[in-house]
Coordinates of C-alpha atoms in Angstrom, one line a residue:
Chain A
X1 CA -0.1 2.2 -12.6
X2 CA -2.8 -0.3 -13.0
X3 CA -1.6 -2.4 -10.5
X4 CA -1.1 0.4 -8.2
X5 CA -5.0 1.4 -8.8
X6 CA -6.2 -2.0 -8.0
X7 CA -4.3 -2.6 -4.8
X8 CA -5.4 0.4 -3.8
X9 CA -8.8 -0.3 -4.4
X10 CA -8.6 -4.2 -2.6
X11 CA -7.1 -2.1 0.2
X12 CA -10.0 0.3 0.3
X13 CA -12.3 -2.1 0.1
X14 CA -10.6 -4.6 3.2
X15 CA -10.3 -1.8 5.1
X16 CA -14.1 -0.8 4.7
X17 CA -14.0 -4.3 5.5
X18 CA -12.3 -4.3 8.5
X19 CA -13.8 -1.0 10.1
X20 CA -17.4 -2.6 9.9
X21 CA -16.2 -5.2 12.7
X22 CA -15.5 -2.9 15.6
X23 CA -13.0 -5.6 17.3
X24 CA -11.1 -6.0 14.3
X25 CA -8.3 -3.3 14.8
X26 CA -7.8 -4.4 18.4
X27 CA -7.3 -7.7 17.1
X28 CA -5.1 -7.0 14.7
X29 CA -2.9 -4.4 17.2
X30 CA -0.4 -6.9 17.9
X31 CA 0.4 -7.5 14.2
X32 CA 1.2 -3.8 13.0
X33 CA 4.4 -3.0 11.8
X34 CA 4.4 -6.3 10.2
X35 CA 5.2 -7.7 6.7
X36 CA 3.8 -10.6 5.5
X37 CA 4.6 -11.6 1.7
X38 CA 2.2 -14.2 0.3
X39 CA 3.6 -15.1 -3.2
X40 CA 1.0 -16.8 -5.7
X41 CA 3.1 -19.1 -8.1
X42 CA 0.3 -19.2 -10.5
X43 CA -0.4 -16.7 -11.7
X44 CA 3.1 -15.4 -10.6
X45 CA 2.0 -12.3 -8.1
X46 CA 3.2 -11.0 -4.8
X47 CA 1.0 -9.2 -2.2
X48 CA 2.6 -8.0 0.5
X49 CA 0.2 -7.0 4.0
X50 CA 0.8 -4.6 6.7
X51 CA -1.0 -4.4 9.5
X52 CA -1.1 -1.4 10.7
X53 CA -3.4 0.5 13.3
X54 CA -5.9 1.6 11.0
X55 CA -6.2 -0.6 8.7
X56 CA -3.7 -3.3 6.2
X57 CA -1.7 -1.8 4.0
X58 CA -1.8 -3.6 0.5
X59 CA 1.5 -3.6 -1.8
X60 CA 2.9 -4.9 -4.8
X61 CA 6.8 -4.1 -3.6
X62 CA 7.9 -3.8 -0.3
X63 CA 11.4 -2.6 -0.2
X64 CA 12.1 -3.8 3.6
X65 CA 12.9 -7.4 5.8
X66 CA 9.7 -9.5 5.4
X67 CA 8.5 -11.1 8.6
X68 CA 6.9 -14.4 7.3
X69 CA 6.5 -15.3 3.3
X70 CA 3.9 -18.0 2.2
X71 CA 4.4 -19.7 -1.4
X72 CA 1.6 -21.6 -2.8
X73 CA -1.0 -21.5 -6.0
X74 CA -4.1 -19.9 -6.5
X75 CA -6.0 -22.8 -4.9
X76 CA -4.2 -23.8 -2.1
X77 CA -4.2 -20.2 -1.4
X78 CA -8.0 -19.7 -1.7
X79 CA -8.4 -23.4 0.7
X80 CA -6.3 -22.1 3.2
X81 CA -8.2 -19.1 3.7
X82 CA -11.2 -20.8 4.0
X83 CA -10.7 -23.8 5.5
X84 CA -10.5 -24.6 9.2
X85 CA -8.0 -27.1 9.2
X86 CA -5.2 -24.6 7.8
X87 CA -1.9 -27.2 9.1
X88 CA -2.7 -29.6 6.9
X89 CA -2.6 -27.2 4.0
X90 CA 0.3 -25.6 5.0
X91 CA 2.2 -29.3 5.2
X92 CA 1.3 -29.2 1.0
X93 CA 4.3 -30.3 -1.1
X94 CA 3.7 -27.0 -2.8
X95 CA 3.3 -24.8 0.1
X96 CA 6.3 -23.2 1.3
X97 CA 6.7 -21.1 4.3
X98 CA 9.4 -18.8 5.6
X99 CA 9.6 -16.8 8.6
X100 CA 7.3 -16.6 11.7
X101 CA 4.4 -18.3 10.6
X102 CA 2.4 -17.5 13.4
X103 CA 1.8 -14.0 12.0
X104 CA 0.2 -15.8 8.8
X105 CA -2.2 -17.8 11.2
X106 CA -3.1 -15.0 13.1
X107 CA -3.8 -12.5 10.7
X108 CA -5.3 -15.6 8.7
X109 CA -7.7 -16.3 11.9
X110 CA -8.6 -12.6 12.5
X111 CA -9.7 -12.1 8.7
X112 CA -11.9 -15.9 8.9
X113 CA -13.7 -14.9 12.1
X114 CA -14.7 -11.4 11.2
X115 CA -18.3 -10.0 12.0
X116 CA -19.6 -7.5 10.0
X117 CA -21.9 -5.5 11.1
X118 CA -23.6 -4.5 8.2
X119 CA -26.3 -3.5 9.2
X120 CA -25.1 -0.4 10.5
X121 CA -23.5 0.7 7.3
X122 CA -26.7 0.1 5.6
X123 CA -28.5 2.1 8.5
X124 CA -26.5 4.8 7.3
X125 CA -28.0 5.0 4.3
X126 CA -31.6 4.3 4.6
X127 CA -32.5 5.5 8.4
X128 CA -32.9 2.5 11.3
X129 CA -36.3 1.7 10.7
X130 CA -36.0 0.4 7.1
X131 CA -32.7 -1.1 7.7
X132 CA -34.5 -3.0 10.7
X133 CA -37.6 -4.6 8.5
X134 CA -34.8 -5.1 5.5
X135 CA -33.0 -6.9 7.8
X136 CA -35.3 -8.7 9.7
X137 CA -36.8 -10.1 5.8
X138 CA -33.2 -10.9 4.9
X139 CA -32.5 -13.2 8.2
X140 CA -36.0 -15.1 8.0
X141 CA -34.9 -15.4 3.9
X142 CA -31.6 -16.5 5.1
X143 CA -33.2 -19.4 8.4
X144 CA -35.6 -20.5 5.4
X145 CA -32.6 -21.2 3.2
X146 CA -30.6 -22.5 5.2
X147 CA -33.8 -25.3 7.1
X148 CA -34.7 -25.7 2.8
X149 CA -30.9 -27.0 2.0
X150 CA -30.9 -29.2 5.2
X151 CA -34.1 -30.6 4.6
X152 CA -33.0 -31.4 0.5
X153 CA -29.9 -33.3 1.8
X154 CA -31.4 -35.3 4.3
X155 CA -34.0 -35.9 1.6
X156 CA -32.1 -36.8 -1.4
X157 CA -29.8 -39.1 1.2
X158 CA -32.8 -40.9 2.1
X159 CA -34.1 -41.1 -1.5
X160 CA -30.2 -42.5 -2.8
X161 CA -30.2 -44.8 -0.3
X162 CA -33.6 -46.3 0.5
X163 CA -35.8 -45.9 -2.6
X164 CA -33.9 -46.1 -5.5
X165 CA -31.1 -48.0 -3.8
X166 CA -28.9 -46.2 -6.0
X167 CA -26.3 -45.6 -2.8
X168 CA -25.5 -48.0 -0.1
X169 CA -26.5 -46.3 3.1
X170 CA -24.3 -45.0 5.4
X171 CA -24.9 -47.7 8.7
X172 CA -24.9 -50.5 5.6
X173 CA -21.8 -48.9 4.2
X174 CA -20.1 -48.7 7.8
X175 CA -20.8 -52.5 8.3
X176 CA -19.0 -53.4 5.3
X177 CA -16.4 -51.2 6.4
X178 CA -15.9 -53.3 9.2
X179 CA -16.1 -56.6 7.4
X180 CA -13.3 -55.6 5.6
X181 CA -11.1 -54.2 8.1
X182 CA -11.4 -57.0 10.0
X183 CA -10.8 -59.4 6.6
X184 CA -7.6 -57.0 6.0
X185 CA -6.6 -57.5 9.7
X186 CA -6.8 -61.6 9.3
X187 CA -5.3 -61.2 5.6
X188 CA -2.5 -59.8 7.2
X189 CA -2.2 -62.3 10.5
X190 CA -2.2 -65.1 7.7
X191 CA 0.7 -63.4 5.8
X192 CA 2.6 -63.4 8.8
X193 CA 2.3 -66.9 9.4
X194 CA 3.1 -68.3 6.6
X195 CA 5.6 -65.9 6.3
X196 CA 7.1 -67.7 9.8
X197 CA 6.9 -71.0 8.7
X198 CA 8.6 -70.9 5.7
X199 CA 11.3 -69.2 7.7
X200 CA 11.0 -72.4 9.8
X201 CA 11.2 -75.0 6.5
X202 CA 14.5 -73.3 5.6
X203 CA 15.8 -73.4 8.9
X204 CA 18.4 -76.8 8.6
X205 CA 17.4 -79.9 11.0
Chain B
X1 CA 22.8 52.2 1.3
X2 CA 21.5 49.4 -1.0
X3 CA 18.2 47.8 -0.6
X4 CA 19.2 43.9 0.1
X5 CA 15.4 43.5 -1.5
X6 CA 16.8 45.3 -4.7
X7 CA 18.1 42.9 -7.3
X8 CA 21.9 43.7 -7.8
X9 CA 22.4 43.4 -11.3
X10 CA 25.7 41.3 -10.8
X11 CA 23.6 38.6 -8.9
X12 CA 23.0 35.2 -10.3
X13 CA 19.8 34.3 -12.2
X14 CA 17.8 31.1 -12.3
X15 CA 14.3 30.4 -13.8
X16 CA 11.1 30.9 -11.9
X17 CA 8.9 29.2 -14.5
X18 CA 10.2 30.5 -17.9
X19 CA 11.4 33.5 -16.6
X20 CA 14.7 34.8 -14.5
X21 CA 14.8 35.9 -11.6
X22 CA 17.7 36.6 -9.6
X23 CA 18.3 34.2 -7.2
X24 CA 17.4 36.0 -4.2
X25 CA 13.7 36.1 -5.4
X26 CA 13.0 32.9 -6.1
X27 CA 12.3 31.6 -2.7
X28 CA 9.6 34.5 -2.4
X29 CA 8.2 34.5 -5.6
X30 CA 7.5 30.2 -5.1
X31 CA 6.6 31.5 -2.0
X32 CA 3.4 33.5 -3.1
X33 CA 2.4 30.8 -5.4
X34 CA 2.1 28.4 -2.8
X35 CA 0.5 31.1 0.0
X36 CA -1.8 31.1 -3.1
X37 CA -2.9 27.8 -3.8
X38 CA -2.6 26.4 -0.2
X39 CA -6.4 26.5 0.7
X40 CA -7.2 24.1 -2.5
X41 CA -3.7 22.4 -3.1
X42 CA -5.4 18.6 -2.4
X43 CA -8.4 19.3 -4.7
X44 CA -6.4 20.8 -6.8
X45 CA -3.9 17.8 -6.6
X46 CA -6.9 15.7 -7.5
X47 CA -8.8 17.6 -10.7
X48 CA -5.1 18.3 -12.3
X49 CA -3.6 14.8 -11.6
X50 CA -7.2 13.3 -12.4
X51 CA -6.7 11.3 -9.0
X52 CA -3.1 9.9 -9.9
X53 CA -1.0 11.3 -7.6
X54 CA -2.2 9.2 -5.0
X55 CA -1.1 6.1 -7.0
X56 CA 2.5 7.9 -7.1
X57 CA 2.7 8.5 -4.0
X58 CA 1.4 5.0 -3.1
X59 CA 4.6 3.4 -5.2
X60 CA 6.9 6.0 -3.5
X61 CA 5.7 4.7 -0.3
X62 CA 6.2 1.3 -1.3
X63 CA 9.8 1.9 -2.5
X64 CA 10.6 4.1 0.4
X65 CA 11.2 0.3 2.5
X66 CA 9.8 2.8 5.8
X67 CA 10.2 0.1 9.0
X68 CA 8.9 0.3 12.5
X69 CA 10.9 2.6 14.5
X70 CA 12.3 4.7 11.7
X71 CA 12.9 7.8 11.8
X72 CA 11.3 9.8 8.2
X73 CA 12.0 13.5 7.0
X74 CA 9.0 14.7 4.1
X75 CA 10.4 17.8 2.6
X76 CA 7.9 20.3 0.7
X77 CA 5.5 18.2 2.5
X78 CA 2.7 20.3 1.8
X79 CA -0.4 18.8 3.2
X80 CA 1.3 15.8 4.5
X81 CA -0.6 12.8 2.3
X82 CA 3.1 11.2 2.6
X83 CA 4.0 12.0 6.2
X84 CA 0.4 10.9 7.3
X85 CA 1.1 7.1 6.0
X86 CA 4.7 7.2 7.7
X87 CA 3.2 8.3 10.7
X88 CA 1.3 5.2 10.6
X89 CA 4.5 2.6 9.5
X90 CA 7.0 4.0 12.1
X91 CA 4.6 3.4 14.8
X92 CA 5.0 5.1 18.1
X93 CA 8.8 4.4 18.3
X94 CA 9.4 5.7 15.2
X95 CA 9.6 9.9 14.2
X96 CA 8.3 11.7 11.1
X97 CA 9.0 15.0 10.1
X98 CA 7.3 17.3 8.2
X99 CA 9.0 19.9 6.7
X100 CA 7.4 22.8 3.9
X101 CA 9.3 26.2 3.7
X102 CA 6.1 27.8 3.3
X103 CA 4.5 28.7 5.9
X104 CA 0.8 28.5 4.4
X105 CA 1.5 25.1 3.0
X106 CA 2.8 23.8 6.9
X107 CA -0.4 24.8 8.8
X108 CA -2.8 23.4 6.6
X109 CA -0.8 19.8 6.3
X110 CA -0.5 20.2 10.3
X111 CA -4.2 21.1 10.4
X112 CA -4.9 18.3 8.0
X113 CA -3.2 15.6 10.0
X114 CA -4.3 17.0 13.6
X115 CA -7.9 16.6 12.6
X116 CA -7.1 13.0 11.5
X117 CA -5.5 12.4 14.6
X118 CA -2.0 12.2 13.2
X119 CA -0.1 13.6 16.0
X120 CA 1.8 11.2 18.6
X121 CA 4.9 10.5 16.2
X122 CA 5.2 13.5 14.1
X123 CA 6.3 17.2 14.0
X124 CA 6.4 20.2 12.1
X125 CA 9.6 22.3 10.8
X126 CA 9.3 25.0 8.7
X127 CA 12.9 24.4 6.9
X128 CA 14.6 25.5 3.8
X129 CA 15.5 22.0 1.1
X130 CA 19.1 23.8 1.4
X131 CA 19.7 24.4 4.8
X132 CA 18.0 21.5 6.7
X133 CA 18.1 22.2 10.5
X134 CA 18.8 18.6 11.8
X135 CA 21.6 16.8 13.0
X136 CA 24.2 14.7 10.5
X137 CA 23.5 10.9 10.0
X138 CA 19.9 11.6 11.9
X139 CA 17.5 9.9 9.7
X140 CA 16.4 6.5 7.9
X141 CA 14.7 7.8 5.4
X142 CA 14.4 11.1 3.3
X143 CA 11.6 11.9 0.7
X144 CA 10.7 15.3 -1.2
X145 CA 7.6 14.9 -3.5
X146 CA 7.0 17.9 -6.0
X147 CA 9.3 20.0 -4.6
X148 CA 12.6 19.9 -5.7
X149 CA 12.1 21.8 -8.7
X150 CA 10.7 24.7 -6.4
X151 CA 14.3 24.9 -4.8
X152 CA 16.5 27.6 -6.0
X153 CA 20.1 25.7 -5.7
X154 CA 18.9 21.6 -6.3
X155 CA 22.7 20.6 -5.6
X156 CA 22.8 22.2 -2.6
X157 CA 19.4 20.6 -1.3
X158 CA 20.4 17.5 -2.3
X159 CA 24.0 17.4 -0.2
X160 CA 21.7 18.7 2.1
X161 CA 19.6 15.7 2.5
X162 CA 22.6 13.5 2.0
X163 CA 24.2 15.5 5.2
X164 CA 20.8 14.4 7.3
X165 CA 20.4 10.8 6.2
X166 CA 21.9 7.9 8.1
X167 CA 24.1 5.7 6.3
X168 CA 22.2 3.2 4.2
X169 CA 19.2 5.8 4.5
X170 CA 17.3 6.9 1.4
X171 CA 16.1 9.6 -0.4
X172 CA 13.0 9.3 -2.9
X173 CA 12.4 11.8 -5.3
X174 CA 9.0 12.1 -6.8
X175 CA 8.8 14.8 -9.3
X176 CA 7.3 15.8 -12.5
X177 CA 10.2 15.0 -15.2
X178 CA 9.9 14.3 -19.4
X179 CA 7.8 12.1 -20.8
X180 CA 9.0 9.3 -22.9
X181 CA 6.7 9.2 -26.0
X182 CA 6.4 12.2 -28.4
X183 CA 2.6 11.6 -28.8
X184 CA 2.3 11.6 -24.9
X185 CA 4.3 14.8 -24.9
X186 CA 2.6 16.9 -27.3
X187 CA -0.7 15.9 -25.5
X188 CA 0.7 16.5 -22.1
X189 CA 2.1 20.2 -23.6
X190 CA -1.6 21.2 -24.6
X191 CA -2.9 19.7 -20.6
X192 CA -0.4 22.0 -19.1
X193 CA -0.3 25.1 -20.9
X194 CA -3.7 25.0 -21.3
X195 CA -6.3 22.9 -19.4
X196 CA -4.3 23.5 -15.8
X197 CA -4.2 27.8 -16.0
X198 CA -7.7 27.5 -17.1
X199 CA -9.3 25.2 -14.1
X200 CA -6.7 27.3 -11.7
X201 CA -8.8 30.3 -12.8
X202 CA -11.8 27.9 -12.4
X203 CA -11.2 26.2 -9.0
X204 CA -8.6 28.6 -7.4
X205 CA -9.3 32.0 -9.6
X206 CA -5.3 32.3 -10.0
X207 CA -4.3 31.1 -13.3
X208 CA -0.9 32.3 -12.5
X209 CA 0.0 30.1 -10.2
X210 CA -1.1 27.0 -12.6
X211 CA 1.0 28.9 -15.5
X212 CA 3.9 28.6 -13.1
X213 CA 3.5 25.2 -12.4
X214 CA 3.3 24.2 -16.3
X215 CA 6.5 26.2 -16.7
X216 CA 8.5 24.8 -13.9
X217 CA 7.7 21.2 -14.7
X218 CA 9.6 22.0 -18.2
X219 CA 12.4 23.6 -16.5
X220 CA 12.9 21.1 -14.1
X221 CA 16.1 18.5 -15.2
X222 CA 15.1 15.3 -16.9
X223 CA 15.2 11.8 -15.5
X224 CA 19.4 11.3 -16.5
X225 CA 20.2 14.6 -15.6
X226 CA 18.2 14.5 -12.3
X227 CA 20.0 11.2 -11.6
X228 CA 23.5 12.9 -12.3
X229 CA 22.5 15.7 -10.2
X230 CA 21.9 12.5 -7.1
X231 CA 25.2 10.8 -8.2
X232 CA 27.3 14.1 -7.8
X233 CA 26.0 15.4 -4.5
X234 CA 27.1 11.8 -3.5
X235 CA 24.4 9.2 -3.6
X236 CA 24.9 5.8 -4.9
X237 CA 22.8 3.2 -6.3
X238 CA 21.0 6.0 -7.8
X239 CA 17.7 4.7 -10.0
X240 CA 14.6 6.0 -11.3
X241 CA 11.5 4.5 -12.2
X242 CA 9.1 6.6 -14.9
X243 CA 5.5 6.4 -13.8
X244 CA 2.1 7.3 -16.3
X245 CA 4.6 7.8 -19.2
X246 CA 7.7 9.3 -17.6
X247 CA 5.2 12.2 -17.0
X248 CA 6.3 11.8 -12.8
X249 CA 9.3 9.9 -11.9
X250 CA 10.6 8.3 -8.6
X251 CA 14.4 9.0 -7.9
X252 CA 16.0 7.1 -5.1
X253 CA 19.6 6.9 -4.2
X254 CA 21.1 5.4 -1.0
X255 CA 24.0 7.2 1.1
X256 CA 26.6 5.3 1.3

């Protein structure tokens, strides 16, 4: 019964989720009535996901014909639902993947790219005025933040790699690069000669 | 000329909580309980059960293997937490029924479900458990949560539900049954025969009905004997699966 209590409270909570982004049920409209099984290997769980008009139903069983099944671990699980690049995850030795797989990356796609607009779930609670100045502090917090972190890494790069020399910079690094492609690509050209003339010397006269 | 309301003392008995009743009154006297408690059955549902019957109904749902297109039957649907999620999984190709022989019960699930906007795939049937009014081999799916031991003649619901259900189709049973640990049951006694008249006077101001409800759970068959009871009227791969304790368990059998 504990597991029952806390799907049921990860399907509240997505589904809370889910109604803050008023395009998300139309989105996910073409997926209802589906089942998609996404099996953790470690730890050994299955969570089973239904679209369905108003929401996605959560389970721990599902006793009907599953429409696409994903196998992977924990952290190949947790990368492909945030990374962008979600093919190259999928082609992992330990991912496996049965079924229609383009429900997976839809429903994957519509869950990445939500908006939530939380601000009018907060409005709710504390009137549209305060909600407007709380959010207006939050997104000038958030621009500050976000200008500080740039401005630290193009900082720190500079610092690595000018001052204390610490890190080769990146145009430096890219001309070695090049150097040693281009040795690699005569290495290779040599091999290949010699390679032919001793099949020459063994040829007989 | 008798009185067909009289009992006739050669008529069968069966319990109505820890009492008998002849059989005739039965349907009534379950019937007045439930005109009764209809107006606060869900917050009932939720102080008694301390929010758990949502969790058993959640398993029964998932164990119920409902599909797109399927066509459901809830009897004793009451207020229609069960037909309401059905709705939902069949989609608007599918069909769900929900059926309550009491009339009170019916109109305040319909109401219930109508203000949710639950409407486009489901209907109402006020049918007897016994004598359901569909056709043979009609549906996919057959479920009757808390209601069985209600029924006068269980064997004869049961066949019934076996006559309505495609072949393949299920039928889930959730019901109160015996709990599997002594400790468990003595507490449980104590809950039932005291704590649920007391906040049915409380919430509902009709102990009664709550006294009833303590007494039927005790009458009601056990886990093996409910499971018996499936595998006579004709149900194979008959299992059940105890839930908080073996205080509620979920019955399913598949018509072969």
């Amino acid at each position: 019964m504990f597991t029952q209590f806390a799907f049921a409270s990860a399907e509240s909570a997505v589904n809370r989720l889910l109604k803050l982004d008023s395009t998300a049920h139309a989105r996910l409209a073409p997926l209802t009535g589906k089942v998609i099984a996404i099996a953790c290997t470690a730890p050994a769980i299955t969570v089973y996901l239904i679209p369905l008009e108003d929401g996605i139903q959560l389970a721990q069983q599902w006793h009907a014909p599953v429409d696409c099944r994903l196998t992977a671990p924990t952290t190949l699980l947790l990368k492909l639902l945030s990374s962008a690049d979600k093919t190259s995850i999928l082609h992992h030795p330990d991912v496996a993947l049965d079924g229609n797989s383009a429900l997976l990356m839809a429903l994957a796609e519509i869950l990445q790219s939500l908006e939530l607009d939380w601000e009018y779930e907060v409005s709710r609670w504390l009137g549209p005025v305060p909600t407007a100045l709380l959010s207006g502090h939050l997104r000038s917090r958030r621009d500050w933040l976000v200008q500080s972190a740039h401005s630290l890494h193009l900082d720190a790069t500079d610092y690595l790699a000018e001052e204390s020399r610490a890190l080769v910079g990146r145009t430096e690094a890219d001309m070695r690069f090049t150097e040693i492609d281009q040795l690699k690509l005569d290495l290779d050209r040599l091999d290949a000669r010699i390679a032919r003339l001793l099949k020459r010397n063994q040829k007989p006269l | 000329m008798s009185n067909p309301r009289q009992p006739n003392s050669n008529e069968p008995t069966t319990h109505f909580g820890f009492q008998d009743v002849p059989e005739s009154q039965k349907a009534e006297k379950v019937a007045q309980v439930f005109h009764s408690v209809a107006a606060r059955y869900d917050i009932m549902n939720d102080v008694l059960s301390g929010g758990m019957h949502r969790l058993w109904k959640r398993f029964t749902i998932e164990l119920s293997g409902v599909r797109r297109g399927n066509k459901v039957l809830d009897i004793a649907g009451g207020t229609g937490d069960l037909a309401r999620k059905f709705s939902s999984l069949v989609g608007p190709e599918g069909e769900v029924v929900l059926a309550d022989i009491n009339a009170s019960m019916l109109k305040v699930g319909r109401d219930r479900l109508l203000d949710k906007g639950v409407a486009n795939n489901i209907s109402f049937v006020q049918a007897d458990a016994e004598k359901l009014p569909f056709p043979d081999n009609h549906f996919d799916v057959v479920t009757i949560a808390f209601g069985l031991r209600n029924v006068t003649h269980k064997e004869d619901a049961l066949r019934s539900m076996l006559r309505v259900l495609k072949p393949g189709g299920r039928l889930l049973v959730l019901e109160f049954s015996k709990p599997s640990n002594p400790l468990l049951s003595k507490f449980y006694d104590a809950y039932s025969f005291k704590f649920m008249p007391l906040a049915g006077k409380l919430i509902t101001d009709d102990a009664d009905s709550y006294r009833y409800l303590a007494e039927s759970i005790r009458m009601h068959p056990d886990q093996d004997t409910l499971k018996a009871m499936m595998s006579d009227a004709g149900f194979e791969r008959v299992t059940f699966h105890n839930m908080t304790g073996g205080i509620v368990a979920l019955h399913r059998g598949i018509k072969p």
